[in-house]
Amino acid sequence: MEIRFKNLDPKQIYKIMTSVIVPRPIAWVSTVSKEGINNLAPFSYFAGISSDPPLIAVSIGSKSQEEKKDTWKNIEETGEFVINMVTKDLISPMNITSLPFEEEVDEFEKACLTPVPSLSVKPPRVKESPVNIECKRYEIIEIGKMGLILGEVLTVHIRDDILNEKGYVDTTKLEIIGRLGGANYCLITAENTFELKRPDKE
Ligand SMILES: Cc1cc2nc3c(=O)[nH]c(=O)nc-3n(C[C@H](O)[C@H](O)[C@H](O)COP(=O)(O)O)c2cc1C
């Protein structure tokens, strides 16, 4: 089957893109509004895009023709955010925070999560998440109704128990989840990961 995107509507394109570009990590983004209200929401159009400078990219849509999603608005207005990684035991609270709450609602409270202070930015981290990535806005590129947020990483928090004896992150201990198409997700476990060394040139 060949699918030409030219005459497809954005909903159909979204279905195809999110079913074939898999698995996607989930950026669970905490921000604070300029009025001081905490906000938390998941985004899976998310990737690490460079190490020097250390940059991540998150693509955030709009609520309507005129209104940006709260996360985008907060990053635009305050310039700061934290990406909290989503693990197996955080699936349910993550899902709750994807609901379109009014901007005056604190999603940490709605999902019974604990906000803890960050080191380099004002938005709090999710205490229950084992990895928190503190970022400042690098650039926001507006593309149609979407905002491509480029963030520069300032500080990363990693919970000690997921480090191995050499001090490296043991990815399989993280039990991180990934987003697939539709309402499907995957879980990274020791059984379904493997090591692959680069081949020798010879
Ligand atoms: C796993 C998951 C991934 C999501 N990924 C995105 C995404 O990449 N971009 C986006 O605009 N919305 C995405 N959403 C929807 C947002 O989380 C949702 O619109 C949320 O209400 C936005 O909250 P905010 O207005 O507080 O920013 C995703 C939802 C879920 C459950």
CSV table of C-alpha atoms and ligand atoms in Angstrom, one decimal:
chain,number,residue,atom,x,y,z
A,1,MET,CA,0.0,0.0,0.0
A,2,GLU,CA,1.2,3.5,-0.8
A,3,ILE,CA,-0.3,6.5,1.0
A,4,ARG,CA,0.1,9.9,-0.6
A,5,PHE,CA,-0.4,12.6,2.0
A,6,LYS,CA,-1.3,15.3,-0.5
A,7,ASN,CA,-5.1,14.9,-0.3
A,8,LEU,CA,-5.3,13.5,3.3
A,9,ASP,CA,-6.8,15.5,6.1
A,10,PRO,CA,-4.6,16.2,9.2
A,11,LYS,CA,-6.5,13.6,11.3
A,12,GLN,CA,-5.7,10.8,8.9
A,13,ILE,CA,-2.1,12.0,8.6
A,14,TYR,CA,-1.8,12.1,12.4
A,15,LYS,CA,-3.0,8.4,12.6
A,16,ILE,CA,-0.5,7.2,10.1
A,17,MET,CA,2.5,9.3,11.5
A,18,THR,CA,1.8,8.1,15.0
A,19,SER,CA,1.4,4.5,14.0
A,20,VAL,CA,4.6,4.2,12.0
A,21,ILE,CA,7.0,6.4,13.9
A,22,VAL,CA,7.2,4.2,17.0
A,23,PRO,CA,7.9,3.9,19.8
A,24,ARG,CA,8.0,7.5,20.9
A,25,PRO,CA,9.2,8.6,24.3
A,26,ILE,CA,6.8,10.7,26.3
A,27,ALA,CA,7.8,14.2,27.6
A,28,TRP,CA,5.7,14.8,30.6
A,29,VAL,CA,6.1,18.6,30.8
A,30,SER,CA,5.7,20.6,33.9
A,31,THR,CA,5.4,24.4,33.6
A,32,VAL,CA,4.2,27.3,35.7
A,33,SER,CA,1.8,29.9,34.3
A,34,LYS,CA,2.7,33.6,34.8
A,35,GLU,CA,0.0,33.6,37.4
A,36,GLY,CA,1.9,31.0,39.3
A,37,ILE,CA,-0.3,27.9,38.6
A,38,ASN,CA,1.5,24.5,38.0
A,39,ASN,CA,0.7,22.7,34.8
A,40,LEU,CA,1.6,19.2,33.7
A,41,ALA,CA,0.8,17.4,30.4
A,42,PRO,CA,2.3,14.6,28.2
A,43,PHE,CA,3.6,15.0,24.7
A,44,SER,CA,5.0,12.2,22.5
A,45,TYR,CA,6.1,14.2,19.5
A,46,PHE,CA,9.3,14.5,21.5
A,47,ALA,CA,13.0,13.8,20.9
A,48,GLY,CA,16.5,14.6,22.0
A,49,ILE,CA,18.0,16.4,19.0
A,50,SER,CA,21.5,17.4,19.9
A,51,SER,CA,24.2,17.2,22.7
A,52,ASP,CA,26.2,20.3,21.9
A,53,PRO,CA,24.3,22.3,22.7
A,54,PRO,CA,22.1,19.9,24.6
A,55,LEU,CA,18.7,20.3,23.0
A,56,ILE,CA,15.4,18.6,23.0
A,57,ALA,CA,12.3,19.2,20.8
A,58,VAL,CA,8.7,18.9,21.7
A,59,SER,CA,5.8,19.6,19.3
A,60,ILE,CA,2.7,21.1,20.9
A,61,GLY,CA,-0.6,21.7,19.2
A,62,SER,CA,-3.4,24.2,19.8
A,63,LYS,CA,-6.7,23.9,21.7
A,64,SER,CA,-8.5,25.8,19.0
A,65,GLN,CA,-7.7,28.1,16.1
A,66,GLU,CA,-6.8,31.0,18.5
A,67,GLU,CA,-5.7,29.2,21.7
A,68,LYS,CA,-2.4,27.5,22.3
A,69,LYS,CA,-2.2,24.6,24.7
A,70,ASP,CA,-1.4,25.7,28.2
A,71,THR,CA,2.1,24.1,28.1
A,72,TRP,CA,3.1,26.1,24.9
A,73,LYS,CA,1.6,29.3,26.4
A,74,ASN,CA,3.5,28.9,29.7
A,75,ILE,CA,6.8,28.1,27.9
A,76,GLU,CA,6.3,31.1,25.7
A,77,GLU,CA,5.6,33.4,28.7
A,78,THR,CA,8.1,32.1,31.2
A,79,GLY,CA,10.8,30.4,29.1
A,80,GLU,CA,11.1,27.4,31.5
A,81,PHE,CA,9.9,23.8,31.8
A,82,VAL,CA,10.8,20.4,33.1
A,83,ILE,CA,10.5,17.1,31.2
A,84,ASN,CA,9.6,14.2,33.6
A,85,MET,CA,10.0,10.7,32.1
A,86,VAL,CA,7.0,8.4,32.4
A,87,THR,CA,7.5,5.0,33.9
A,88,LYS,CA,5.2,2.0,34.3
A,89,ASP,CA,3.8,3.1,37.7
A,90,LEU,CA,3.0,6.6,36.3
A,91,ILE,CA,0.8,5.5,33.4
A,92,SER,CA,-2.4,6.4,35.1
A,93,PRO,CA,-1.5,9.8,36.5
A,94,MET,CA,0.1,10.7,33.1
A,95,ASN,CA,-3.1,9.9,31.4
A,96,ILE,CA,-5.1,12.0,33.8
A,97,THR,CA,-2.9,15.0,33.0
A,98,SER,CA,-3.7,14.7,29.3
A,99,LEU,CA,-7.2,15.8,30.0
A,100,PRO,CA,-8.0,19.4,28.8
A,101,PHE,CA,-8.2,21.0,32.2
A,102,GLU,CA,-8.8,24.8,32.4
A,103,GLU,CA,-5.6,26.7,32.8
A,104,GLU,CA,-6.3,27.6,36.4
A,105,VAL,CA,-6.3,23.9,37.4
A,106,ASP,CA,-3.1,22.5,39.0
A,107,GLU,CA,-2.6,19.1,37.3
A,108,PHE,CA,-0.2,17.9,40.0
A,109,GLU,CA,-3.2,18.1,42.4
A,110,LYS,CA,-5.6,16.4,40.0
A,111,ALA,CA,-3.2,13.5,39.5
A,112,CYS,CA,-2.1,13.3,43.2
A,113,LEU,CA,1.5,14.0,42.3
A,114,THR,CA,4.2,15.7,44.4
A,115,PRO,CA,5.8,18.8,43.0
A,116,VAL,CA,9.4,19.3,44.2
A,117,PRO,CA,11.6,22.3,43.6
A,118,SER,CA,13.9,22.2,40.6
A,119,LEU,CA,17.5,23.4,40.7
A,120,SER,CA,17.8,25.7,37.7
A,121,VAL,CA,14.2,26.6,36.8
A,122,LYS,CA,11.0,27.7,38.5
A,123,PRO,CA,8.6,24.9,37.3
A,124,PRO,CA,8.6,22.0,39.8
A,125,ARG,CA,9.7,18.4,39.0
A,126,VAL,CA,7.4,15.4,39.5
A,127,LYS,CA,8.9,13.6,42.6
A,128,GLU,CA,7.4,10.3,41.5
A,129,SER,CA,9.3,10.3,38.2
A,130,PRO,CA,12.9,8.9,38.3
A,131,VAL,CA,14.3,11.3,35.6
A,132,ASN,CA,13.6,15.0,35.4
A,133,ILE,CA,15.2,17.2,32.8
A,134,GLU,CA,15.2,20.9,33.5
A,135,CYS,CA,15.1,23.1,30.4
A,136,LYS,CA,15.0,26.7,29.3
A,137,ARG,CA,13.4,27.8,26.1
A,138,TYR,CA,16.0,27.9,23.2
A,139,GLU,CA,13.6,28.8,20.5
A,140,ILE,CA,9.9,28.3,19.5
A,141,ILE,CA,9.2,27.7,15.9
A,142,GLU,CA,5.6,28.2,14.9
A,143,ILE,CA,4.5,25.8,12.1
A,144,GLY,CA,0.9,26.1,11.3
A,145,LYS,CA,-1.2,25.5,14.4
A,146,MET,CA,1.8,23.8,16.1
A,147,GLY,CA,4.6,25.1,18.2
A,148,LEU,CA,7.9,23.3,17.9
A,149,ILE,CA,9.6,24.0,21.3
A,150,LEU,CA,13.3,23.7,21.3
A,151,GLY,CA,14.6,23.5,24.9
A,152,GLU,CA,18.2,23.7,26.2
A,153,VAL,CA,18.9,21.2,29.0
A,154,LEU,CA,20.2,22.8,32.1
A,155,THR,CA,20.1,20.1,34.8
A,156,VAL,CA,19.1,16.4,34.8
A,157,HIS,CA,18.0,14.5,37.9
A,158,ILE,CA,18.4,10.7,37.9
A,159,ARG,CA,17.2,8.6,40.8
A,160,ASP,CA,20.2,6.7,42.4
A,161,ASP,CA,18.6,3.3,42.3
A,162,ILE,CA,18.5,3.2,38.5
A,163,LEU,CA,22.3,3.7,38.2
A,164,ASN,CA,24.4,0.6,37.9
A,165,GLU,CA,27.7,0.0,39.8
A,166,LYS,CA,29.7,1.9,37.2
A,167,GLY,CA,27.4,4.9,37.6
A,168,TYR,CA,25.7,4.5,34.2
A,169,VAL,CA,21.9,4.6,33.8
A,170,ASP,CA,20.4,1.1,33.6
A,171,THR,CA,17.7,1.7,31.1
A,172,THR,CA,16.0,-1.6,31.9
A,173,LYS,CA,15.6,-0.6,35.6
A,174,LEU,CA,13.8,2.5,34.5
A,175,GLU,CA,10.7,0.6,33.2
A,176,ILE,CA,10.0,3.5,30.8
A,177,ILE,CA,7.0,3.5,28.6
A,178,GLY,CA,6.7,4.5,25.0
A,179,ARG,CA,3.8,5.6,22.9
A,180,LEU,CA,2.7,3.7,19.8
A,181,GLY,CA,-0.3,4.4,17.5
A,182,GLY,CA,-3.8,5.1,18.9
A,183,ALA,CA,-4.1,4.1,22.6
A,184,ASN,CA,-1.2,1.7,22.5
A,185,TYR,CA,1.9,1.8,24.5
A,186,CYS,CA,5.0,-0.3,25.0
A,187,LEU,CA,7.2,-1.0,28.0
A,188,ILE,CA,11.0,-1.3,28.0
A,189,THR,CA,12.1,-4.4,30.0
A,190,ALA,CA,15.3,-6.3,30.3
A,191,GLU,CA,13.8,-9.2,28.2
A,192,ASN,CA,13.1,-7.0,25.1
A,193,THR,CA,16.3,-5.0,25.0
A,194,PHE,CA,19.6,-6.1,23.5
A,195,GLU,CA,23.1,-4.9,22.9
A,196,LEU,CA,24.5,-4.3,19.4
A,197,LYS,CA,28.1,-3.3,19.0
A,198,ARG,CA,29.1,-1.3,15.9
A,199,PRO,CA,30.6,-3.6,13.2
A,200,ASP,CA,34.4,-3.4,12.5
A,201,LYS,CA,35.2,-1.6,9.2
A,202,GLU,CA,37.3,-4.6,8.1
B,1,LIG,C1,0.7,9.9,25.6
B,1,LIG,C2,0.2,11.2,25.1
B,1,LIG,C3,1.0,11.9,24.2
B,1,LIG,C4,0.6,13.1,23.7
B,1,LIG,N1,1.3,13.8,22.8
B,1,LIG,C5,1.0,15.0,22.4
B,1,LIG,C6,1.8,15.7,21.5
B,1,LIG,O1,2.9,15.3,21.1
B,1,LIG,N2,1.4,17.0,21.1
B,1,LIG,C7,0.3,17.5,21.5
B,1,LIG,O2,-0.1,18.7,21.2
B,1,LIG,N3,-0.6,16.9,22.4
B,1,LIG,C8,-0.2,15.6,22.8
B,1,LIG,N4,-1.0,14.9,23.7
B,1,LIG,C9,-2.3,15.6,24.2
B,1,LIG,C10,-1.9,16.6,25.3
B,1,LIG,O3,-1.4,15.9,26.4
B,1,LIG,C11,-3.3,17.3,25.8
B,1,LIG,O4,-3.8,18.1,24.7
B,1,LIG,C12,-3.1,18.1,27.1
B,1,LIG,O5,-4.4,18.4,27.5
B,1,LIG,C13,-2.4,19.4,26.9
B,1,LIG,O6,-2.3,20.0,28.1
B,1,LIG,P1,-2.0,21.6,28.3
B,1,LIG,O7,-3.1,22.4,27.7
B,1,LIG,O8,-2.0,21.7,29.8
B,1,LIG,O9,-0.7,21.9,27.7
B,1,LIG,C14,-0.7,13.7,24.1
B,1,LIG,C15,-1.5,12.9,25.1
B,1,LIG,C16,-1.0,11.7,25.5
B,1,LIG,C17,-1.9,10.9,26.5
